[in-house]
PDB file of C-alpha atoms in Angstrom:
ATOM      1  CA  LEU A   1     120.034  96.767 106.159  1.00 93.00           C
ATOM      2  CA  PRO A   2     119.730 100.212 107.513  1.00 95.00           C
ATOM      3  CA  ASN A   3     117.692 100.857 110.706  1.00 97.00           C
ATOM      4  CA  LEU A   4     117.615  97.133 112.123  1.00 98.00           C
ATOM      5  CA  SER A   5     118.074  98.856 115.237  1.00 98.00           C
ATOM      6  CA  PHE A   6     114.706 100.812 114.966  1.00 98.00           C
ATOM      7  CA  ASP A   7     116.405 104.016 116.190  1.00 98.00           C
ATOM      8  CA  ASP A   8     115.734 106.278 113.087  1.00 97.00           C
ATOM      9  CA  TRP A   9     112.164 107.622 112.738  1.00 97.00           C
ATOM     10  CA  TYR A  10     110.719 110.684 110.942  1.00 96.00           C
ATOM     11  CA  LEU A  11     107.445 112.169 110.659  1.00 95.00           C
ATOM     12  CA  ASP A  12     105.354 112.484 107.448  1.00 92.00           C
ATOM     13  CA  GLY A  13     102.667 114.606 107.981  1.00 92.00           C
ATOM     14  CA  LYS A  14     100.771 112.614 110.827  1.00 92.00           C
ATOM     15  CA  ALA A  15     102.415 109.367 110.065  1.00 94.00           C
ATOM     16  CA  TRP A  16     105.507 107.910 111.656  1.00 96.00           C
ATOM     17  CA  MET A  17     107.897 106.371 109.303  1.00 96.00           C
ATOM     18  CA  PRO A  18     110.613 103.777 110.553  1.00 96.00           C
ATOM     19  CA  ASP A  19     113.669 105.311 108.507  1.00 96.00           C
ATOM     20  CA  ALA A  20     116.220 107.959 109.044  1.00 92.00           C
ATOM     21  CA  SER A  21     114.564 110.218 106.087  1.00 92.00           C
ATOM     22  CA  ALA A  22     112.500 109.885 103.083  1.00 89.00           C
ATOM     23  CA  THR A  23     115.694 109.455 100.944  1.00 88.00           C
ATOM     24  CA  SER A  24     116.525 106.375 102.838  1.00 86.00           C
ATOM     25  CA  TYR A  25     113.248 104.641 102.474  1.00 89.00           C
ATOM     26  CA  ILE A  26     113.850 101.160 103.332  1.00 96.00           C
ATOM     27  CA  TRP A  27     110.989 100.332 106.013  1.00 97.00           C
ATOM     28  CA  ASP A  28     107.384 101.115 106.014  1.00 96.00           C
ATOM     29  CA  SER A  29     104.041 100.296 107.816  1.00 95.00           C
ATOM     30  CA  ALA A  30     100.114 100.947 107.458  1.00 91.00           C
ATOM     31  CA  ASN A  31     100.898 104.474 108.770  1.00 93.00           C
ATOM     32  CA  PRO A  32     100.591 106.156 105.614  1.00 91.00           C
ATOM     33  CA  GLY A  33      97.093 104.750 104.677  1.00 89.00           C
ATOM     34  CA  THR A  34      95.654 104.687 108.392  1.00 90.00           C
ATOM     35  CA  ALA A  35      96.992 108.314 109.798  1.00 90.00           C
ATOM     36  CA  GLY A  36      94.125 109.923 107.615  1.00 86.00           C
ATOM     37  CA  LEU A  37      91.642 107.932 109.437  1.00 86.00           C
ATOM     38  CA  GLY A  38      93.050 109.413 112.651  1.00 91.00           C
ATOM     39  CA  ILE A  39      94.994 106.371 113.985  1.00 94.00           C
ATOM     40  CA  VAL A  40      98.836 105.641 113.708  1.00 96.00           C
ATOM     41  CA  PRO A  41      99.480 101.937 114.802  1.00 96.00           C
ATOM     42  CA  THR A  42     103.183 101.854 114.420  1.00 97.00           C
ATOM     43  CA  THR A  43     105.304 104.560 116.275  1.00 98.00           C
ATOM     44  CA  PRO A  44     108.770 104.785 117.837  1.00 98.00           C
ATOM     45  CA  GLU A  45     109.041 103.620 121.610  1.00 98.00           C
ATOM     46  CA  GLU A  46     111.527 105.631 123.485  1.00 97.00           C
ATOM     47  CA  SER A  47     111.264 104.278 127.178  1.00 97.00           C
ATOM     48  CA  ASP A  48     110.801 100.642 127.069  1.00 98.00           C
ATOM     49  CA  VAL A  49     113.567  99.414 124.966  1.00 98.00           C
ATOM     50  CA  VAL A  50     116.621  97.409 124.892  1.00 98.00           C
ATOM     51  CA  ASN A  51     118.638 100.289 123.618  1.00 97.00           C
ATOM     52  CA  GLY A  52     117.986 103.593 121.585  1.00 98.00           C
ATOM     53  CA  LYS A  53     114.633 103.536 120.384  1.00 98.00           C
ATOM     54  CA  ALA A  54     112.437 100.349 119.498  1.00 98.00           C
ATOM     55  CA  ALA A  55     109.496  99.976 117.141  1.00 98.00           C
ATOM     56  CA  ARG A  56     105.961  99.779 118.875  1.00 98.00           C
ATOM     57  CA  LEU A  57     102.964  98.072 116.947  1.00 98.00           C
ATOM     58  CA  GLU A  58      99.809  98.352 118.389  1.00 98.00           C
ATOM     59  CA  THR A  59      96.473  96.658 116.756  1.00 97.00           C
ATOM     60  CA  MET A  60      93.819  99.437 116.469  1.00 96.00           C
ATOM     61  CA  THR A  61      90.316 100.237 114.919  1.00 92.00           C
ATOM     62  CA  ALA A  62      89.357 102.731 112.290  1.00 85.00           C
ATOM     63  CA  MET A  63      85.820 103.091 110.936  1.00 81.00           C
ATOM     64  CA  GLY A  64      84.737  99.621 112.487  1.00 84.00           C
ATOM     65  CA  MET A  65      87.713  97.707 110.501  1.00 85.00           C
ATOM     66  CA  LEU A  66      90.952  96.424 112.339  1.00 90.00           C
ATOM     67  CA  ALA A  67      94.360  98.101 111.674  1.00 91.00           C
ATOM     68  CA  ALA A  68      96.952  95.776 112.992  1.00 92.00           C
ATOM     69  CA  GLY A  69     100.294  97.354 114.106  1.00 93.00           C
ATOM     70  CA  ASN A  70     102.984  96.207 111.760  1.00 96.00           C
ATOM     71  CA  ILE A  71     106.307  97.023 110.282  1.00 97.00           C
ATOM     72  CA  TYR A  72     107.812  95.526 106.998  1.00 97.00           C
ATOM     73  CA  VAL A  73     110.861  96.303 104.399  1.00 98.00           C
ATOM     74  CA  GLY A  74     108.996  97.618 101.685  1.00 96.00           C
ATOM     75  CA  HIS A  75     106.622 100.512 100.289  1.00 93.00           C
ATOM     76  CA  PHE A  76     103.105 101.402 100.909  1.00 91.00           C
ATOM     77  CA  GLY A  77     101.157 101.770  98.026  1.00 83.00           C
ATOM     78  CA  ASN A  78      97.597 103.069  98.866  1.00 78.00           C
ATOM     79  CA  ILE A  79      94.281 102.011 100.283  1.00 76.00           C
ATOM     80  CA  ALA A  80      92.747  99.695  98.228  1.00 69.00           C
ATOM     81  CA  GLY A  81      88.870  99.272  99.013  1.00 67.00           C
ATOM     82  CA  LEU A  82      88.582  98.369 102.550  1.00 67.00           C
ATOM     83  CA  GLY A  83      92.467  97.256 102.425  1.00 75.00           C
ATOM     84  CA  ALA A  84      95.753  98.509 100.959  1.00 82.00           C
ATOM     85  CA  GLU A  85      98.180  97.811  98.340  1.00 90.00           C
ATOM     86  CA  LEU A  86     101.957  97.553  99.244  1.00 91.00           C
ATOM     87  CA  ASP A  87     105.386  96.223  97.900  1.00 95.00           C
ATOM     88  CA  TRP A  88     107.344  93.705  99.831  1.00 96.00           C
ATOM     89  CA  GLY A  89     111.262  93.798  99.415  1.00 97.00           C
ATOM     90  CA  THR A  90     114.281  95.752  98.669  1.00 97.00           C
ATOM     91  CA  PRO A  91     117.231  94.768  96.999  1.00 97.00           C
ATOM     92  CA  PHE A  92     119.714  92.404  98.709  1.00 98.00           C
ATOM     93  CA  THR A  93     122.177  89.821  97.481  1.00 98.00           C
ATOM     94  CA  ALA A  94     123.775  87.912 100.417  1.00 98.00           C
ATOM     95  CA  ARG A  95     122.510  84.900 102.274  1.00 97.00           C
ATOM     96  CA  PRO A  96     122.516  85.363 106.025  1.00 98.00           C
ATOM     97  CA  LEU A  97     121.957  82.261 108.389  1.00 98.00           C
ATOM     98  CA  ALA A  98     118.983  83.925 110.650  1.00 98.00           C
ATOM     99  CA  LEU A  99     117.832  87.027 111.878  1.00 98.00           C
ATOM    100  CA  LYS A 100     118.200  87.894 115.662  1.00 98.00           C
ATOM    101  CA  GLY A 101     116.666  90.428 117.889  1.00 98.00           C
ATOM    102  CA  TYR A 102     114.345  91.278 120.687  1.00 98.00           C
ATOM    103  CA  TYR A 103     110.540  91.529 121.166  1.00 98.00           C
ATOM    104  CA  LYS A 104     108.256  92.085 123.760  1.00 98.00           C
ATOM    105  CA  TYR A 105     104.355  91.092 123.287  1.00 98.00           C
ATOM    106  CA  ALA A 106     100.996  92.043 125.241  1.00 98.00           C
ATOM    107  CA  PRO A 107      98.572  90.251 123.519  1.00 98.00           C
ATOM    108  CA  LYS A 108      94.693  90.862 123.723  1.00 98.00           C
ATOM    109  CA  ALA A 109      91.642  88.395 123.051  1.00 98.00           C
ATOM    110  CA  ILE A 110      90.518  88.450 119.417  1.00 98.00           C
ATOM    111  CA  ASP A 111      87.547  90.484 119.545  1.00 96.00           C
ATOM    112  CA  MET A 112      87.260  91.311 115.704  1.00 95.00           C
ATOM    113  CA  VAL A 113      87.242  88.496 112.961  1.00 95.00           C
ATOM    114  CA  LYS A 114      86.787  87.793 109.244  1.00 91.00           C
ATOM    115  CA  ASP A 115      86.746  84.725 107.336  1.00 89.00           C
ATOM    116  CA  PRO A 116      88.462  82.413 107.159  1.00 92.00           C
ATOM    117  CA  TYR A 117      89.541  83.030 110.747  1.00 94.00           C
ATOM    118  CA  LYS A 118      86.227  83.657 112.495  1.00 95.00           C
ATOM    119  CA  ALA A 119      86.812  80.470 114.807  1.00 97.00           C
ATOM    120  CA  LEU A 120      89.299  82.373 116.481  1.00 97.00           C
ATOM    121  CA  LYS A 121      87.030  84.905 118.269  1.00 97.00           C
ATOM    122  CA  GLY A 122      87.929  85.070 121.943  1.00 97.00           C
ATOM    123  CA  GLN A 123      91.248  83.340 121.633  1.00 98.00           C
ATOM    124  CA  SER A 124      94.456  85.009 122.373  1.00 98.00           C
ATOM    125  CA  ASP A 125      95.911  87.196 119.599  1.00 98.00           C
ATOM    126  CA  GLU A 126      99.483  86.106 118.318  1.00 98.00           C
ATOM    127  CA  CYS A 127     102.473  88.402 117.130  1.00 98.00           C
ATOM    128  CA  GLN A 128     104.554  87.127 114.109  1.00 98.00           C
ATOM    129  CA  ILE A 129     108.024  88.052 112.969  1.00 98.00           C
ATOM    130  CA  GLN A 130     109.442  86.788 109.393  1.00 98.00           C
ATOM    131  CA  ILE A 131     112.151  86.830 107.099  1.00 98.00           C
ATOM    132  CA  LEU A 132     112.277  86.194 103.484  1.00 98.00           C
ATOM    133  CA  LEU A 133     115.038  85.983 100.921  1.00 98.00           C
ATOM    134  CA  THR A 134     113.641  85.701  97.103  1.00 98.00           C
ATOM    135  CA  ASP A 135     114.200  86.095  93.595  1.00 98.00           C
ATOM    136  CA  TRP A 136     111.348  87.788  92.370  1.00 98.00           C
ATOM    137  CA  PRO A 137     111.543  89.609  89.365  1.00 97.00           C
ATOM    138  CA  ASP A 138     110.451  92.680  91.347  1.00 96.00           C
ATOM    139  CA  ARG A 139     109.181  93.614  94.879  1.00 96.00           C
ATOM    140  CA  PHE A 140     105.885  91.620  95.707  1.00 95.00           C
ATOM    141  CA  HIS A 141     102.862  93.346  95.135  1.00 94.00           C
ATOM    142  CA  ILE A 142     100.196  92.719  97.973  1.00 90.00           C
ATOM    143  CA  ASN A 143      96.497  93.508  97.795  1.00 88.00           C
ATOM    144  CA  THR A 144      94.927  92.825 101.166  1.00 81.00           C
ATOM    145  CA  SER A 145      91.335  93.408  99.777  1.00 76.00           C
ATOM    146  CA  LYS A 146      91.847  90.879  97.048  1.00 82.00           C
ATOM    147  CA  LYS A 147      93.648  88.633  99.306  1.00 82.00           C
ATOM    148  CA  GLN A 148      96.699  88.866  97.213  1.00 86.00           C
ATOM    149  CA  PHE A 149      99.634  87.619  99.607  1.00 92.00           C
ATOM    150  CA  VAL A 150     102.932  85.921  99.539  1.00 94.00           C
ATOM    151  CA  ASP A 151     102.269  81.948  99.311  1.00 94.00           C
ATOM    152  CA  PHE A 152     105.212  80.930 101.795  1.00 93.00           C
ATOM    153  CA  ASP A 153     104.950  77.214 101.005  1.00 93.00           C
ATOM    154  CA  ASN A 154     104.803  77.165  97.488  1.00 93.00           C
ATOM    155  CA  ASP A 155     106.308  80.163  95.807  1.00 96.00           C
ATOM    156  CA  PRO A 156     109.084  79.139  93.795  1.00 97.00           C
ATOM    157  CA  CYS A 157     110.715  82.298  93.926  1.00 98.00           C
ATOM    158  CA  ILE A 158     111.358  81.820  97.960  1.00 98.00           C
ATOM    159  CA  ILE A 159     114.997  80.876  98.411  1.00 97.00           C
ATOM    160  CA  ALA A 160     114.857  81.089 102.391  1.00 97.00           C
ATOM    161  CA  HIS A 161     112.148  81.817 105.028  1.00 97.00           C
ATOM    162  CA  GLY A 162     111.827  81.669 108.754  1.00 97.00           C
ATOM    163  CA  SER A 163     108.995  82.778 111.174  1.00 98.00           C
ATOM    164  CA  LEU A 164     108.445  83.031 114.936  1.00 98.00           C
ATOM    165  CA  THR A 165     104.930  83.591 116.484  1.00 98.00           C
ATOM    166  CA  SER A 166     103.993  83.922 120.008  1.00 98.00           C
ATOM    167  CA  SER A 167     100.753  84.371 122.095  1.00 98.00           C
ATOM    168  CA  ASP A 168     102.653  84.865 125.369  1.00 98.00           C
ATOM    169  CA  THR A 169     102.547  87.891 127.390  1.00 98.00           C
ATOM    170  CA  ASP A 170     106.036  88.979 128.237  1.00 98.00           C
ATOM    171  CA  ALA A 171     107.216  91.144 131.182  1.00 98.00           C
ATOM    172  CA  ASP A 172     110.568  91.598 129.831  1.00 98.00           C
ATOM    173  CA  TYR A 173     112.137  91.746 126.140  1.00 98.00           C
ATOM    174  CA  VAL A 174     112.747  88.391 124.775  1.00 98.00           C
ATOM    175  CA  GLU A 175     116.163  87.666 122.800  1.00 98.00           C
ATOM    176  CA  PHE A 176     115.113  85.409 119.764  1.00 98.00           C
ATOM    177  CA  THR A 177     116.779  83.990 116.567  1.00 98.00           C
ATOM    178  CA  ILE A 178     114.800  82.911 113.643  1.00 98.00           C
ATOM    179  CA  PRO A 179     116.909  80.578 111.648  1.00 98.00           C
ATOM    180  CA  LEU A 180     116.512  80.776 107.724  1.00 97.00           C
ATOM    181  CA  ALA A 181     115.486  77.379 106.054  1.00 96.00           C
ATOM    182  CA  TYR A 182     117.115  77.456 102.851  1.00 96.00           C
ATOM    183  CA  ARG A 183     115.232  75.725  99.768  1.00 94.00           C
ATOM    184  CA  ASN A 184     118.005  76.032  97.100  1.00 94.00           C
ATOM    185  CA  GLY A 185     121.338  77.689  96.411  1.00 94.00           C
ATOM    186  CA  ARG A 186     120.228  80.627  94.047  1.00 96.00           C
ATOM    187  CA  THR A 187     121.519  84.202  94.954  1.00 97.00           C
ATOM    188  CA  PRO A 188     119.077  86.412  96.725  1.00 98.00           C
ATOM    189  CA  LYS A 189     117.447  89.605  94.828  1.00 98.00           C
ATOM    190  CA  TYR A 190     115.248  90.888  97.680  1.00 98.00           C
ATOM    191  CA  ILE A 191     114.857  90.811 101.698  1.00 98.00           C
ATOM    192  CA  VAL A 192     111.837  91.059 103.481  1.00 98.00           C
ATOM    193  CA  ILE A 193     111.373  91.247 107.101  1.00 98.00           C
ATOM    194  CA  VAL A 194     107.791  91.861 108.659  1.00 98.00           C
ATOM    195  CA  GLY A 195     106.661  92.232 112.250  1.00 98.00           C
ATOM    196  CA  ALA A 196     103.003  92.278 113.208  1.00 98.00           C
ATOM    197  CA  ALA A 197     101.200  92.566 116.426  1.00 98.00           C
ATOM    198  CA  SER A 198      98.310  90.516 115.079  1.00 98.00           C
ATOM    199  CA  ARG A 199      99.253  87.651 112.920  1.00 97.00           C
ATOM    200  CA  TYR A 200      96.036  87.589 111.001  1.00 95.00           C
ATOM    201  CA  GLY A 201      95.912  91.258 110.785  1.00 93.00           C
ATOM    202  CA  ASP A 202      95.989  91.121 106.760  1.00 88.00           C
ATOM    203  CA  TYR A 203      92.760  89.013 107.177  1.00 89.00           C
ATOM    204  CA  PHE A 204      91.075  91.702 109.393  1.00 90.00           C
ATOM    205  CA  THR A 205      91.510  89.414 112.327  1.00 95.00           C
ATOM    206  CA  GLY A 206      92.881  90.241 115.908  1.00 97.00           C
ATOM    207  CA  GLY A 207      92.452  91.872 119.186  1.00 97.00           C
ATOM    208  CA  LYS A 208      92.403  95.763 119.607  1.00 97.00           C
ATOM    209  CA  GLY A 209      94.792  96.688 121.951  1.00 98.00           C
ATOM    210  CA  SER A 210      97.657  93.902 121.165  1.00 98.00           C
ATOM    211  CA  VAL A 211     101.079  95.647 121.625  1.00 98.00           C
ATOM    212  CA  LEU A 212     104.318  94.144 119.936  1.00 98.00           C
ATOM    213  CA  LYS A 213     107.500  95.938 120.537  1.00 98.00           C
ATOM    214  CA  LEU A 214     110.757  95.192 118.454  1.00 98.00           C
ATOM    215  CA  ASP A 215     114.263  96.183 118.926  1.00 98.00           C
ATOM    216  CA  GLU A 216     117.740  95.688 118.097  1.00 98.00           C
ATOM    217  CA  PHE A 217     117.373  93.374 114.961  1.00 98.00           C
ATOM    218  CA  SER A 218     120.600  92.013 113.316  1.00 98.00           C
ATOM    219  CA  LEU A 219     121.471  89.445 110.558  1.00 98.00           C
ATOM    220  CA  VAL A 220     123.561  86.364 111.547  1.00 98.00           C
ATOM    221  CA  TYR A 221     126.183  85.045 109.199  1.00 98.00           C
ATOM    222  CA  ASP A 222     128.599  83.253 111.592  1.00 97.00           C
ATOM    223  CA  PRO A 223     127.464  79.399 112.165  1.00 95.00           C
ATOM    224  CA  SER A 224     129.073  79.682 115.520  1.00 95.00           C
ATOM    225  CA  GLU A 225     126.462  82.018 116.677  1.00 96.00           C
ATOM    226  CA  LEU A 226     123.674  79.275 116.173  1.00 96.00           C
ATOM    227  CA  THR A 227     122.750  76.399 118.276  1.00 95.00           C
ATOM    228  CA  ASP A 228     122.620  73.114 116.985  1.00 94.00           C
ATOM    229  CA  GLU A 229     118.878  72.988 116.245  1.00 94.00           C
ATOM    230  CA  GLU A 230     119.175  76.341 114.362  1.00 95.00           C
ATOM    231  CA  TYR A 231     122.378  75.112 112.343  1.00 94.00           C
ATOM    232  CA  LYS A 232     120.187  72.069 111.269  1.00 94.00           C
ATOM    233  CA  THR A 233     117.534  74.349 109.979  1.00 94.00           C
ATOM    234  CA  VAL A 234     119.662  76.174 107.963  1.00 94.00           C
ATOM    235  CA  PHE A 235     121.949  73.516 106.877  1.00 89.00           C
ATOM    236  CA  GLY A 236     120.020  70.378 107.160  1.00 83.00           C
ATOM    237  CA  THR A 237     122.500  68.484 108.765  1.00 56.00           C
ATOM    238  CA  LEU A 238     125.643  68.914 111.716  1.00 45.00           C
TER     239      LEU A 238
END
């Protein structure tokens, strides 16, 4: 998967794009929709990095609405009402065991909330990193205004899924491994990797100023790189 290191970026108008060029369009963010409102939540980080460049995701506000810093494998569509339409996924047929990488999080208190998460106001924001392997017939179409999202628990097209959430404030980058919990033996058609500075940003809930930095992602295929617990998550048994 290209640009797992987050070293490649280009400018499309005022919007930073996390790809080498428009012809190698794998990663996207909310930037194409928010740049016209004067904010760019996802930008290249060049000083506080593990190596090369990193992705810096910051939760911001525009016109009184929350815009969570995010990055994902897929394509941004357009602004839809008070939200956005986008398509998750890029063609991919391998079966990796885990996603590895580094993250660094600086959360703020949740100060903007919408249903069904109004009770979270005042609590610490959470970041989230997710990976999905699916055999959807096409990229998954998301519409945040209509609350049209992936059903991670019940979508029969999901072959494997893994996620990480954290509300910790990190002084340094944290190395992580997210094992993929496989649900069946089918061959994937799509892969999705998503990072968000505010876990519930799709529901316009989060803390303005929460910042998540991501760097040096990689896919794991060698079982010897997994701990016993990670191995059991993937294979179900030792």
